[in-house]
Amino acid sequence: MKDDPPNDPAASAMSRPVVLRTRALSRYHGDFIVLDAIDLEIRKGEKIAILGPSGAGKSTLIRCFNRIEAHDSGKLSIHGQVIDRNTDLVKLRGMVGLVFQDYNLFPHLSVLDNCTLAPRIVRHADPVGARDLALQFLEKMGIAEQAEKYPAQLSGGQRQRVAIARALCMQPEIMLFDEPTAALDPEAISDVKNIINDLCAAGITTVFVTHEMGFARHVADRVMFMDRGKLLETAPAATFFHAPDSPRARAFLDRMLCL
Ligand code: ADP
């Protein structure tokens, strides 16, 4: 029997409100099923690691969460509001921030302008307030001194920190990270992991796709394990890493932990 211990963070999160829910969420490319009827719930303040082999559909799933990719059938709702073709995408993406593996910064804008663009254009924030907020987040990321530089003048780790600061400037309710450390050198990996860990500790609802099992184990409350477009298993992180239910997850973990 797998009883959760009384102070299990995953168990205590279950009393909090659901912020994101999917029902039979599916996405296809031609005949190929990328997401196959995904049912899940994410609650306020949860830290969710989405794990699984390459090609499982992990990135596609979180890209559907802020509709950078559109699902083909099924239902996605955030705070009970259905997300579909009628959704105001600007508003949605302000609420659900996504940090990409390859940063996706605007190369022709300074670090500061990268961070203030969306708040000014989308939120109509006043320029001074947007600048102050951006500098606060850049400071938090340890790169305030790079504010006037352009992305090409920064290292990969610094660019990823700018990308995180930029997402935070929209003050999102949910932060999505798509393999945020995959393109980084070991020192930068450690810095970016610490930053995400701090965000999680601050209570922001966080969903991250990662191949770093140690990081997932350390940071996540719950793990969602995917393979071939299906969500095969959802479990508290401690349970998943100790004794995953599905043979596929067991084989995956065995392989990843031996690497
Ligand atoms: P993961 O993040 O788990 O590695 P992805 O979500 O990136 O997986 O991709 C899931 C599957 O969908 C992969 O097999 C990928 O090749 C396929 N796929 C993704 N985007 C496209 C596309 N635009 N056209 C065709 N197949 C795609």
Coordinates of C-alpha atoms and ligand atoms in Angstrom, one line a residue:
M1 CA 0.0 0.0 0.0
K2 CA 1.3 3.5 -0.8
D3 CA 0.0 5.7 2.0
D4 CA 1.3 9.3 1.8
P5 CA 3.0 10.5 4.9
P6 CA 0.9 13.1 6.8
N7 CA 3.3 16.0 5.8
D8 CA 3.6 14.9 2.2
P9 CA 3.6 18.2 0.1
A10 CA 1.7 16.5 -2.7
A11 CA -1.0 15.3 -0.4
S12 CA -1.4 18.7 1.3
A13 CA -1.6 20.4 -2.1
M14 CA -4.7 18.4 -2.8
S15 CA -6.8 20.7 -0.6
R16 CA -5.9 23.8 -2.7
P17 CA -8.0 25.0 -5.7
V18 CA -7.4 23.6 -9.1
V19 CA -5.8 26.2 -11.4
L20 CA -5.5 24.1 -14.6
R21 CA -7.5 21.1 -15.7
T22 CA -7.5 19.0 -18.9
R23 CA -10.1 16.5 -20.0
A24 CA -9.3 14.2 -22.9
L25 CA -6.9 16.8 -24.3
S26 CA -5.6 15.6 -27.6
R27 CA -3.4 16.8 -30.4
Y28 CA -2.5 15.3 -33.7
H29 CA -0.1 15.8 -36.5
G30 CA -1.9 14.2 -39.5
D31 CA -2.5 10.6 -38.3
F32 CA 0.1 10.8 -35.6
I33 CA -1.3 11.3 -32.1
V34 CA 1.0 13.6 -30.1
L35 CA -1.3 14.0 -27.1
D36 CA -3.7 11.1 -26.5
A37 CA -6.7 12.1 -24.3
I38 CA -4.8 13.7 -21.4
D39 CA -6.7 14.1 -18.1
L40 CA -4.9 16.1 -15.4
E41 CA -5.3 18.7 -12.7
I42 CA -2.8 21.1 -11.3
R43 CA -3.5 22.9 -8.1
K44 CA -2.4 26.3 -6.8
G45 CA 1.2 26.4 -5.7
E46 CA 2.0 22.9 -7.0
K47 CA 5.4 22.0 -8.5
I48 CA 4.9 19.5 -11.2
A49 CA 7.7 17.7 -13.1
I50 CA 6.7 16.2 -16.4
L51 CA 9.0 13.3 -17.2
G52 CA 9.2 10.8 -20.0
P53 CA 11.3 9.8 -23.0
S54 CA 12.0 12.1 -26.0
G55 CA 9.0 12.3 -28.2
A56 CA 6.5 11.5 -25.4
G57 CA 4.6 14.8 -26.0
K58 CA 5.8 16.6 -22.9
S59 CA 6.7 19.9 -24.7
T60 CA 3.5 19.8 -26.7
L61 CA 1.5 19.4 -23.6
I62 CA 2.9 22.4 -21.8
R63 CA 2.8 24.4 -25.0
C64 CA -0.9 23.7 -25.2
F65 CA -1.3 25.1 -21.7
N66 CA -0.6 28.7 -22.9
R67 CA -1.9 27.9 -26.5
I68 CA 1.4 28.3 -28.3
E69 CA 0.1 25.1 -29.7
A70 CA -3.7 24.5 -30.0
H71 CA -5.2 21.2 -28.9
D72 CA -7.4 19.5 -31.5
S73 CA -10.0 18.0 -29.2
G74 CA -10.8 17.6 -25.5
K75 CA -10.9 20.5 -23.0
L76 CA -8.4 22.7 -21.3
S77 CA -9.5 25.1 -18.6
I78 CA -7.7 27.6 -16.3
H79 CA -9.5 28.8 -13.2
G80 CA -12.6 27.1 -14.7
Q81 CA -12.4 29.2 -17.9
V82 CA -12.3 27.1 -21.0
I83 CA -9.3 27.8 -23.2
D84 CA -10.1 27.6 -26.9
R85 CA -10.0 29.5 -30.1
N86 CA -12.0 32.4 -28.6
T87 CA -9.5 32.9 -25.7
D88 CA -7.7 36.2 -25.5
L89 CA -4.2 34.9 -26.0
V90 CA -2.5 38.0 -24.8
K91 CA -4.3 37.7 -21.5
L92 CA -3.7 33.9 -21.3
R93 CA 0.0 34.3 -21.9
G94 CA 0.3 37.0 -19.3
M95 CA -1.3 34.5 -16.8
V96 CA 0.7 31.5 -17.9
G97 CA 4.4 32.2 -18.6
L98 CA 6.6 29.8 -20.6
V99 CA 10.4 29.7 -20.5
F100 CA 11.9 27.9 -23.5
Q101 CA 15.0 25.7 -23.7
D102 CA 16.5 28.1 -26.3
Y103 CA 15.5 31.3 -24.5
N104 CA 13.6 33.0 -27.4
L105 CA 14.8 36.5 -26.5
F106 CA 14.4 39.3 -29.0
P107 CA 17.9 39.7 -30.4
H108 CA 17.4 43.3 -31.4
L109 CA 16.3 44.4 -27.9
S110 CA 18.4 45.1 -24.8
V111 CA 17.9 42.8 -21.8
L112 CA 15.8 45.6 -20.2
D113 CA 13.7 46.1 -23.3
N114 CA 13.1 42.3 -23.6
C115 CA 11.8 42.4 -20.0
T116 CA 9.6 45.5 -20.3
L117 CA 8.2 45.1 -23.8
A118 CA 5.2 42.8 -22.9
P119 CA 4.2 44.7 -19.7
R120 CA 4.3 48.0 -21.6
I121 CA 2.5 46.8 -24.7
V122 CA 0.2 44.2 -23.3
R123 CA -0.5 45.5 -19.8
H124 CA -0.1 49.1 -20.7
A125 CA 2.3 49.4 -17.7
D126 CA 3.9 52.8 -17.3
P127 CA 7.5 52.7 -18.6
V128 CA 9.1 53.7 -15.3
G129 CA 7.1 51.1 -13.3
A130 CA 7.9 48.4 -15.9
R131 CA 11.6 49.3 -15.8
D132 CA 11.7 49.2 -12.0
L133 CA 10.0 45.8 -11.9
A134 CA 12.3 44.4 -14.6
L135 CA 15.3 45.6 -12.7
Q136 CA 14.0 44.0 -9.5
F137 CA 13.6 40.6 -11.3
L138 CA 17.0 41.0 -13.1
E139 CA 18.5 41.7 -9.7
K140 CA 16.9 38.6 -8.3
M141 CA 18.4 36.6 -11.2
G142 CA 21.8 38.1 -10.4
I143 CA 22.1 39.9 -13.8
A144 CA 21.0 43.5 -13.2
E145 CA 24.4 44.7 -14.4
Q146 CA 23.6 43.2 -17.8
A147 CA 20.5 45.3 -18.3
E148 CA 21.8 47.4 -21.2
K149 CA 23.4 44.5 -23.1
Y150 CA 21.9 42.6 -26.0
P151 CA 21.2 38.8 -25.9
A152 CA 24.2 38.1 -28.2
Q153 CA 26.5 39.6 -25.7
L154 CA 25.5 37.2 -22.9
S155 CA 26.3 33.6 -22.1
G156 CA 23.6 30.8 -22.4
G157 CA 23.1 30.8 -18.6
Q158 CA 22.7 34.6 -18.5
R159 CA 20.2 34.5 -21.4
Q160 CA 18.2 31.9 -19.6
R161 CA 18.1 34.1 -16.5
V162 CA 16.9 37.0 -18.7
A163 CA 14.2 34.7 -20.1
I164 CA 13.0 33.8 -16.6
A165 CA 13.1 37.5 -15.5
R166 CA 11.1 38.4 -18.7
A167 CA 8.5 35.8 -17.9
L168 CA 8.2 37.0 -14.3
C169 CA 7.8 40.6 -15.4
M170 CA 4.3 39.6 -16.5
Q171 CA 3.6 38.4 -12.9
P172 CA 2.2 35.1 -14.2
E173 CA 0.1 32.7 -12.0
I174 CA 1.6 29.7 -13.6
M175 CA 5.2 29.3 -14.8
L176 CA 6.0 26.6 -17.4
F177 CA 9.6 25.6 -18.1
D178 CA 10.4 23.5 -21.1
E179 CA 13.8 21.8 -20.5
P180 CA 15.2 25.1 -19.1
T181 CA 18.7 23.7 -18.5
A182 CA 19.1 21.5 -21.6
A183 CA 21.2 24.0 -23.6
L184 CA 23.4 25.1 -20.7
D185 CA 26.9 24.3 -19.3
P186 CA 27.1 22.6 -15.9
E187 CA 27.7 25.7 -13.9
A188 CA 24.8 27.6 -15.5
I189 CA 22.6 24.5 -15.1
S190 CA 23.2 24.7 -11.4
D191 CA 22.4 28.4 -11.3
V192 CA 19.2 28.1 -13.3
K193 CA 18.1 25.1 -11.2
N194 CA 18.6 27.2 -8.0
I195 CA 16.6 30.0 -9.5
I196 CA 13.7 27.7 -10.3
N197 CA 14.0 26.1 -6.9
D198 CA 13.6 29.6 -5.3
L199 CA 10.6 30.3 -7.5
C200 CA 9.0 27.1 -6.4
A201 CA 9.8 27.8 -2.8
A202 CA 8.1 31.2 -3.2
G203 CA 4.9 29.4 -4.0
I204 CA 4.3 30.1 -7.7
T205 CA 2.6 27.2 -9.5
T206 CA 5.3 25.7 -11.6
V207 CA 5.3 23.0 -14.2
F208 CA 8.6 21.9 -15.7
V209 CA 9.7 19.4 -18.3
T210 CA 13.1 18.1 -17.6
H211 CA 15.5 15.2 -18.2
E212 CA 17.3 15.9 -14.9
M213 CA 16.0 13.3 -12.5
G214 CA 17.8 14.6 -9.5
F215 CA 16.3 18.1 -10.0
A216 CA 12.8 16.7 -10.5
R217 CA 13.1 14.6 -7.4
H218 CA 14.4 17.5 -5.3
V219 CA 12.0 20.2 -6.5
A220 CA 8.7 18.6 -7.6
D221 CA 5.7 17.7 -5.4
R222 CA 4.2 15.5 -8.1
V223 CA 5.5 13.8 -11.2
M224 CA 3.5 13.2 -14.4
F225 CA 5.1 10.5 -16.5
M226 CA 4.3 10.5 -20.2
D227 CA 5.0 8.1 -23.0
R228 CA 3.8 8.1 -26.6
G229 CA 1.3 10.9 -26.1
K230 CA -0.3 9.3 -23.0
L231 CA -0.1 10.4 -19.4
L232 CA 0.7 7.0 -17.9
E233 CA 1.2 7.9 -14.3
T234 CA 0.7 10.8 -11.9
A235 CA 2.2 10.3 -8.4
P236 CA 3.8 12.2 -5.5
A237 CA 7.5 12.7 -6.5
A238 CA 8.7 10.6 -3.5
T239 CA 6.4 7.7 -4.5
F240 CA 7.3 8.0 -8.2
F241 CA 11.1 7.9 -7.6
H242 CA 10.8 5.2 -5.0
A243 CA 8.4 2.8 -6.7
P244 CA 6.8 3.9 -10.0
D245 CA 3.6 2.1 -10.9
S246 CA 3.9 1.4 -14.6
P247 CA 6.6 -0.9 -16.0
R248 CA 7.3 1.8 -18.6
A249 CA 8.1 4.4 -16.0
R250 CA 10.2 1.8 -14.1
A251 CA 12.3 1.1 -17.2
F252 CA 12.6 4.8 -17.9
L253 CA 13.8 5.5 -14.4
D254 CA 16.3 2.6 -14.4
R255 CA 17.8 3.9 -17.6
M256 CA 17.9 7.5 -16.5
L257 CA 19.3 6.8 -13.1
C258 CA 22.1 4.6 -14.6
L259 CA 23.3 7.4 -16.9
Ligands
ADP1 P1 8.9 15.6 -26.0 O1 8.8 17.0 -25.5 O2 8.3 14.6 -25.0 O3 10.2 15.2 -26.5 P2 7.3 16.7 -28.2 O4 6.1 17.2 -27.5 O5 8.4 17.6 -28.6 O6 7.9 15.5 -27.3 O7 6.9 15.9 -29.5 C1 6.0 14.8 -29.4 C2 5.9 14.1 -30.7 O8 5.3 15.0 -31.7 C3 7.3 13.8 -31.3 O9 7.2 12.5 -31.9 C4 7.5 14.8 -32.4 O10 8.3 14.3 -33.4 C5 6.0 15.1 -32.8 N1 5.9 16.4 -33.3 C6 6.0 17.6 -32.6 N2 5.8 18.7 -33.4 C7 5.5 18.2 -34.7 C8 5.1 18.8 -35.9 N3 5.0 20.1 -36.0 N4 4.9 17.9 -37.0 C9 4.9 16.6 -36.8 N5 5.2 16.0 -35.7 C10 5.5 16.7 -34.6

